[in-house]
Short mmCIF file of C-alpha atoms in Angstrom, two decimals:
data_model
loop_
_atom_site.label_atom_id
_atom_site.label_comp_id
_atom_site.label_asym_id
_atom_site.label_seq_id
_atom_site.Cartn_x
_atom_site.Cartn_y
_atom_site.Cartn_z
CA MET A 1 90.16 132.72 116.28
CA PHE A 2 92.82 130.11 117.19
CA LEU A 3 91.51 127.28 119.37
CA LEU A 4 93.79 125.14 121.51
CA THR A 5 93.49 123.14 124.72
CA SER A 6 96.16 125.25 126.39
CA MET A 7 99.40 126.95 125.40
CA PRO A 8 102.42 125.47 127.17
CA VAL A 9 105.91 126.14 125.92
CA GLY A 10 106.15 124.07 122.76
CA GLY A 11 106.95 124.29 119.05
CA ALA A 12 103.42 124.82 117.68
CA GLU A 13 102.62 127.31 120.48
CA THR A 14 105.77 129.23 119.83
CA LEU A 15 104.99 129.45 116.11
CA LEU A 16 101.46 130.69 116.95
CA VAL A 17 102.94 133.56 119.10
CA SER A 18 105.18 134.50 116.17
CA LEU A 19 102.32 134.41 113.74
CA VAL A 20 100.01 136.54 115.84
CA GLY A 21 102.72 139.07 116.53
CA ARG A 22 103.25 139.59 112.76
CA LEU A 23 99.70 139.49 111.49
CA SER A 24 98.47 142.72 109.95
CA ARG A 25 95.90 144.24 112.27
CA ALA A 26 94.59 146.15 109.24
CA ARG A 27 93.46 142.76 107.80
CA PHE A 28 92.93 140.57 110.82
CA ALA A 29 91.62 140.76 114.29
CA PRO A 30 93.07 137.55 115.84
CA GLU A 31 91.70 136.06 119.09
CA LEU A 32 92.73 133.14 121.15
CA CYS A 33 90.65 130.56 122.90
CA CYS A 34 92.08 127.84 125.20
CA LEU A 35 89.47 125.21 126.29
CA LYS A 36 91.39 124.80 129.58
CA GLU A 37 93.94 127.23 131.08
CA LEU A 38 95.84 129.72 128.93
CA GLY A 39 99.29 128.33 129.79
CA PRO A 40 102.53 130.34 129.70
CA LEU A 41 102.43 131.24 126.06
CA GLY A 42 98.73 131.83 126.15
CA GLN A 43 99.41 134.46 128.89
CA VAL A 44 101.87 136.07 126.46
CA LEU A 45 99.23 136.34 123.76
CA ALA A 46 96.60 137.60 126.19
CA CYS A 47 98.68 140.79 126.49
CA GLN A 48 98.30 141.29 122.70
CA ILE A 49 94.86 140.02 121.63
CA PRO A 50 91.52 139.04 123.22
CA ALA A 51 91.99 135.64 124.96
CA HIS A 52 89.36 133.30 126.36
CA CYS A 53 89.78 130.23 128.53
CA GLY A 54 88.12 127.86 131.01
CA LEU A 55 85.43 126.47 128.75
CA LEU A 56 86.24 122.74 129.45
CA ALA A 57 86.09 121.67 133.11
CA HIS A 58 87.03 118.02 132.48
CA LYS A 59 87.50 115.54 129.57
CA TYR A 60 83.78 114.62 129.35
CA ASP A 61 82.38 118.11 129.94
CA GLY A 62 79.73 118.40 127.26
CA ARG A 63 78.87 121.90 128.41
CA VAL A 64 81.90 123.08 126.40
CA LEU A 65 79.84 122.85 123.20
CA PRO A 66 77.20 125.49 124.08
CA ARG A 67 79.87 127.64 125.71
CA LEU A 68 82.03 127.58 122.63
CA VAL A 69 79.04 128.22 120.32
CA GLN A 70 78.06 131.20 122.36
CA LEU A 71 81.59 132.57 122.35
CA LEU A 72 81.92 132.19 118.55
CA ARG A 73 78.64 133.99 117.95
CA ARG A 74 79.37 136.74 120.46
CA ARG A 75 82.75 137.41 119.00
CA ARG A 76 81.44 137.14 115.42
CA ILE A 77 84.30 134.89 114.30
CA ASP A 78 84.86 134.55 110.53
CA ILE A 79 87.61 131.94 110.62
CA LEU A 80 88.22 129.30 113.23
CA ILE A 81 91.62 127.51 113.18
CA THR A 82 91.95 124.56 115.61
CA VAL A 83 95.59 123.90 116.43
CA GLY A 84 96.38 120.22 117.15
CA ALA A 85 94.18 117.15 117.34
CA GLY A 86 92.03 115.90 120.25
CA ASP A 87 89.34 117.94 122.03
CA LYS A 88 89.80 121.27 120.39
CA MET A 89 89.64 119.66 116.90
CA PHE A 90 86.37 117.86 117.83
CA TRP A 91 84.46 120.47 119.80
CA GLY A 92 85.77 123.35 117.70
CA ARG A 93 84.40 122.02 114.43
CA LEU A 94 81.05 121.11 115.96
CA ALA A 95 80.69 124.52 117.56
CA ALA A 96 81.76 126.34 114.42
CA ARG A 97 79.07 124.53 112.40
CA LEU A 98 76.37 125.37 115.00
CA ALA A 99 77.56 128.94 115.27
CA GLY A 100 77.66 129.49 111.51
CA VAL A 101 81.41 130.27 111.32
CA PRO A 102 82.20 130.62 107.52
CA VAL A 103 85.62 129.05 107.42
CA VAL A 104 86.95 126.19 109.62
CA LEU A 105 90.55 125.04 109.34
CA CYS A 106 92.53 122.39 111.31
CA ALA A 107 96.26 122.89 111.80
CA VAL A 108 97.69 119.47 112.58
CA HIS A 109 101.26 119.48 113.76
CA SER A 110 101.95 116.00 115.02
CA THR A 111 101.73 112.27 114.13
CA GLY A 112 101.85 109.05 116.10
CA TRP A 113 98.76 109.33 118.33
CA PRO A 114 97.67 105.90 119.73
CA ASP A 115 94.54 105.87 117.62
CA ARG A 116 95.79 108.41 115.01
CA ILE A 117 93.46 111.38 114.77
CA GLY A 118 90.64 109.39 116.27
CA ARG A 119 87.38 107.95 114.89
CA LEU A 120 85.21 110.81 116.07
CA ASN A 121 87.44 113.43 114.57
CA ARG A 122 87.57 111.64 111.26
CA LEU A 123 83.78 111.66 111.25
CA LEU A 124 83.87 115.48 111.20
CA THR A 125 85.97 115.74 108.07
CA GLY A 126 83.00 117.12 106.12
CA LEU A 127 82.76 120.02 108.52
CA THR A 128 86.33 121.16 107.69
CA ASP A 129 87.31 123.49 104.87
CA GLY A 130 91.05 122.63 105.07
CA PHE A 131 93.76 120.73 106.97
CA ILE A 132 97.15 122.40 107.39
CA ALA A 133 100.19 119.96 107.37
CA VAL A 134 103.61 121.14 108.42
CA ALA A 135 105.76 119.28 105.82
CA ASP A 136 105.39 117.32 102.53
CA ALA A 137 105.68 113.90 104.19
CA HIS A 138 103.26 115.01 106.93
CA GLY A 139 100.71 116.00 104.27
CA ARG A 140 100.99 112.58 102.65
CA TYR A 141 100.47 111.04 106.12
CA LEU A 142 97.30 112.96 106.68
CA VAL A 143 95.93 111.71 103.33
CA GLU A 144 97.20 108.09 103.41
CA CYS A 145 96.91 107.31 107.11
CA GLU A 146 94.20 109.69 108.42
CA GLY A 147 92.06 109.49 105.29
CA PHE A 148 91.69 113.20 104.84
CA PRO A 149 90.69 114.29 101.28
CA ALA A 150 93.83 115.29 99.40
CA PRO A 151 92.28 118.50 97.99
CA LYS A 152 91.69 119.69 101.55
CA VAL A 153 95.25 119.12 102.75
CA HIS A 154 97.58 122.12 102.39
CA VAL A 155 101.23 122.00 103.31
CA ILE A 156 102.61 125.04 105.15
CA ARG A 157 106.12 124.13 106.31
CA ASN A 158 107.18 125.19 109.81
CA GLY A 159 109.60 128.12 109.97
CA VAL A 160 111.58 130.04 112.61
CA ASP A 161 113.10 133.48 112.81
CA THR A 162 116.68 132.50 111.93
CA GLN A 163 118.08 135.81 113.03
CA GLY A 164 116.91 135.21 116.56
CA PHE A 165 118.94 131.98 116.67
CA ALA A 166 122.09 133.16 114.83
CA ARG A 167 125.26 131.39 116.11
CA ARG A 168 126.80 133.23 119.09
CA SER A 169 130.52 133.42 119.74
CA ASP A 170 130.65 133.57 123.60
CA LYS A 171 129.87 130.00 124.34
CA ALA A 172 131.71 130.01 127.65
CA SER A 173 129.39 132.67 129.18
CA TYR A 174 126.24 130.77 128.25
CA ARG A 175 127.68 127.56 129.72
CA ALA A 176 128.66 129.37 132.88
CA ALA A 177 125.05 130.60 133.31
CA LEU A 178 124.02 126.89 133.19
CA GLY A 179 126.72 125.70 135.47
CA LEU A 180 128.38 123.71 132.68
CA PRO A 181 132.16 123.25 132.39
CA PRO A 182 133.53 125.67 129.71
CA ARG A 183 135.40 123.07 127.73
CA ALA A 184 133.28 119.97 128.11
CA PRO A 185 131.49 118.54 125.01
CA VAL A 186 127.75 119.32 125.40
CA VAL A 187 124.78 117.60 123.82
CA GLY A 188 121.24 118.95 124.21
CA ILE A 189 117.69 117.94 123.51
CA VAL A 190 114.63 120.25 123.59
CA ALA A 191 111.37 118.42 123.79
CA ALA A 192 108.38 117.93 126.18
CA LEU A 193 108.98 114.96 128.49
CA ARG A 194 106.36 112.71 126.94
CA PRO A 195 106.62 109.03 125.90
CA GLU A 196 106.66 109.73 122.14
CA LYS A 197 109.78 111.87 122.54
CA ASN A 198 111.66 108.84 123.89
CA HIS A 199 114.05 110.63 126.17
CA ALA A 200 114.93 107.21 127.55
CA LEU A 201 116.78 106.63 124.25
CA PHE A 202 118.54 109.91 124.66
CA LEU A 203 119.70 108.94 128.21
CA ARG A 204 120.81 105.44 127.20
CA GLY A 205 122.69 106.93 124.28
CA ALA A 206 124.30 109.39 126.70
CA GLY A 207 125.46 106.47 128.81
CA ARG A 208 127.17 104.97 125.86
CA VAL A 209 128.80 108.28 124.94
CA LEU A 210 130.14 108.78 128.48
CA ARG A 211 131.96 105.47 128.36
CA ARG A 212 134.01 106.91 125.43
CA ILE A 213 133.94 110.62 126.41
CA PRO A 214 133.68 110.83 130.19
CA THR A 215 133.73 114.61 130.23
CA ALA A 216 130.55 114.98 128.04
CA GLN A 217 127.59 116.80 129.43
CA PHE A 218 123.92 116.30 128.47
CA VAL A 219 121.22 118.99 128.73
CA VAL A 220 117.51 118.14 128.77
CA VAL A 221 115.20 121.13 128.13
CA GLY A 222 111.43 120.61 128.66
CA ASP A 223 109.01 119.36 131.18
CA GLY A 224 106.13 116.88 131.28
CA PRO A 225 104.71 113.76 132.89
CA GLN A 226 107.90 111.69 132.58
CA ARG A 227 110.17 114.11 134.48
CA THR A 228 110.47 111.92 137.66
CA GLU A 229 110.77 108.68 135.66
CA LEU A 230 113.61 110.09 133.47
CA ALA A 231 115.46 111.47 136.41
CA ARG A 232 115.26 108.07 138.01
CA LEU A 233 116.51 106.44 134.82
CA ALA A 234 119.53 108.78 134.65
CA ALA A 235 120.39 107.76 138.27
CA GLN A 236 120.01 104.07 137.42
CA LEU A 237 122.33 104.44 134.49
CA GLY A 238 124.87 106.18 136.71
CA ILE A 239 124.94 109.26 134.60
CA ASP A 240 122.90 111.73 136.70
CA ARG A 241 125.97 113.90 137.38
CA SER A 242 126.43 114.49 133.68
CA VAL A 243 122.69 115.04 132.80
CA HIS A 244 121.07 118.39 133.53
CA PHE A 245 117.25 118.58 133.56
CA LEU A 246 116.46 122.27 133.04
CA GLY A 247 112.63 122.10 132.84
CA THR A 248 110.61 124.52 130.75
CA ARG A 249 112.65 127.39 129.43
CA THR A 250 111.87 130.41 127.21
CA ASP A 251 115.52 131.42 126.56
CA ILE A 252 116.07 128.73 123.91
CA PRO A 253 118.55 130.75 121.82
CA ASP A 254 120.82 131.19 124.83
CA LEU A 255 120.56 127.52 125.64
CA LEU A 256 121.45 126.44 122.14
CA ALA A 257 124.45 128.74 122.22
CA ALA A 258 125.88 126.49 125.04
CA LEU A 259 125.71 123.30 122.95
CA ASP A 260 127.99 121.51 120.55
CA VAL A 261 125.47 119.00 119.18
CA PHE A 262 121.67 118.88 119.21
CA ALA A 263 119.66 115.68 119.35
CA ILE A 264 116.09 114.53 118.90
CA THR A 265 115.16 110.94 119.69
CA SER A 266 111.44 110.85 119.05
CA ASP A 267 109.49 107.78 117.94
CA ALA A 268 107.04 110.02 116.07
CA GLU A 269 107.39 113.64 114.69
CA ALA A 270 105.97 115.83 111.97
CA ASN A 271 108.36 118.74 111.39
CA PRO A 272 109.93 119.65 114.77
CA VAL A 273 110.42 123.33 115.35
CA SER A 274 113.28 122.51 117.79
CA ILE A 275 115.33 121.06 114.94
CA LEU A 276 114.86 124.19 112.86
CA GLU A 277 115.87 126.33 115.76
CA ALA A 278 118.99 124.27 116.45
CA MET A 279 120.00 124.39 112.80
CA SER A 280 119.41 128.12 112.74
CA ALA A 281 121.88 128.31 115.64
CA GLY A 282 124.42 126.51 113.49
CA LEU A 283 124.30 123.21 115.40
CA PRO A 284 124.76 119.79 113.78
CA VAL A 285 121.73 117.59 114.54
CA VAL A 286 121.53 113.87 115.31
CA ALA A 287 117.89 112.79 114.93
CA THR A 288 115.79 109.71 114.58
CA GLN A 289 114.52 109.28 111.06
CA VAL A 290 110.81 109.65 111.63
CA GLY A 291 108.01 111.72 110.09
CA SER A 292 109.34 114.62 108.04
CA VAL A 293 112.67 115.03 109.88
CA SER A 294 114.61 114.11 106.78
CA GLU A 295 113.11 117.13 104.99
CA SER A 296 115.08 119.40 107.37
CA VAL A 297 118.22 117.36 108.30
CA GLY A 298 120.52 116.45 105.46
CA ASP A 299 122.14 113.12 106.48
CA GLY A 300 125.89 113.61 106.36
CA LYS A 301 125.50 117.27 105.43
CA THR A 302 123.89 119.13 108.35
CA GLY A 303 123.62 116.24 110.70
CA TYR A 304 122.96 112.52 111.01
CA LEU A 305 119.75 110.50 110.82
CA VAL A 306 119.51 107.23 112.83
CA PRO A 307 116.75 104.63 113.00
CA ALA A 308 114.07 105.20 115.59
CA GLY A 309 114.83 103.49 118.87
CA ALA A 310 118.34 102.58 117.84
CA GLU A 311 120.62 103.26 120.82
CA GLU A 312 123.95 102.16 119.38
CA PRO A 313 123.77 104.18 116.09
CA LEU A 314 122.63 107.28 118.13
CA ALA A 315 125.58 107.01 120.44
CA ALA A 316 127.98 106.35 117.59
CA ARG A 317 126.94 109.48 115.67
CA LEU A 318 127.11 111.61 118.80
CA ILE A 319 130.56 110.32 119.61
CA GLU A 320 131.66 110.97 116.00
CA LEU A 321 130.61 114.58 116.15
CA LEU A 322 131.93 115.34 119.65
CA ALA A 323 135.25 113.76 118.85
CA ALA A 324 135.59 115.76 115.64
CA PRO A 325 134.62 119.30 116.59
CA ARG A 326 136.05 120.70 113.29
CA ARG A 327 133.49 118.74 111.34
CA ALA A 328 130.68 120.02 113.61
CA ARG A 329 131.87 123.61 113.08
CA ALA A 330 132.15 123.06 109.39
CA TRP A 331 128.55 121.96 109.29
CA ALA A 332 127.38 125.10 111.02
CA PRO A 333 126.75 127.33 107.97
CA PRO A 334 125.05 124.54 105.95
CA ALA A 335 122.87 123.81 109.06
CA ALA A 336 121.78 127.38 109.32
CA ARG A 337 120.98 127.49 105.58
CA GLY A 338 119.20 124.12 105.83
CA SER A 339 116.81 125.57 108.41
CA GLY A 340 115.06 127.36 105.59
CA GLY A 341 116.92 130.45 104.46
CA THR A 342 117.34 133.95 105.82
CA ASP A 343 113.89 134.18 107.29
CA PRO A 344 111.64 131.08 106.80
CA LEU A 345 109.18 132.57 109.35
CA THR A 346 108.35 135.32 106.83
CA LYS A 347 107.57 132.69 104.16
CA TRP A 348 105.57 130.72 106.62
CA LEU A 349 103.56 133.74 107.51
CA ARG A 350 103.02 134.59 103.85
CA ASP A 351 101.83 131.03 103.12
CA THR A 352 99.58 131.00 106.22
CA LYS A 353 97.69 134.21 105.46
CA PRO A 354 94.54 133.76 103.49
#
């Protein structure tokens, strides 16, 4: 059973849908449990496997523990995998111990929480058979910063289905569908609108780019608590006519086909799936050098790395790539190869299966 709080459209959630879709039903009988609502991708999985939700009414709802224990026992779960930190990591491990679940794993896919994993979650380390990190540097972070025992930390690098993101030739039609000018330089970012993703840096960098390249367009894909604030910032910067907030989308391959350059401006990351998808689409990437990003993006080879929070270097690299489209196109094949090979998802699935 995979245990999450919910399943909005996001990198870890997308990977989970891919994993479940390819798991051998002869060997595994996967189930999903979301402590709160299923969410969009949870609803997708509910059409494929047994799915449970609504166990946690509010943040301090202690009744979630007996509910989860009862569910684990009733479904005779052999392996519980919590996905992410926070409530599911805490309640899941407690419930698994009380329910007698033989194997308990925690898949951790982020860094940069205000209090890291959290004191209570660290206290439950002894109840955990293994922690799954998504990159080498992420694995070291879990050992050195979170204090997890090194023998329990296993690195399974994120992967995507590169064939599904293969570079497409008819860029104009994809732009037309988004209402973008056919010949304008276009930069895009795909990330939830949360503080750690630092979309404000993306917008301020966009403002600098527009002073040099007034025809440039900027696409923001994702939704979250900062949507109104970021739209207001774009207006304050005077760039709102050049910035397109598209909200949550599930047609990411089509959106990437409309871009010239992909950007990620996060203050904290592990191994972003969005970068792997963009590189699979043959896009050069400009990203902040945080977490394990440098394990995916080759600086000066498949994209550029800039310091976190650095507005001027970000804008300079974007301008450089937009002003030299031949270089961006030349980086397309290396970028696709750099995303992990012909089918890194297959390798990821192979590494994930016990």
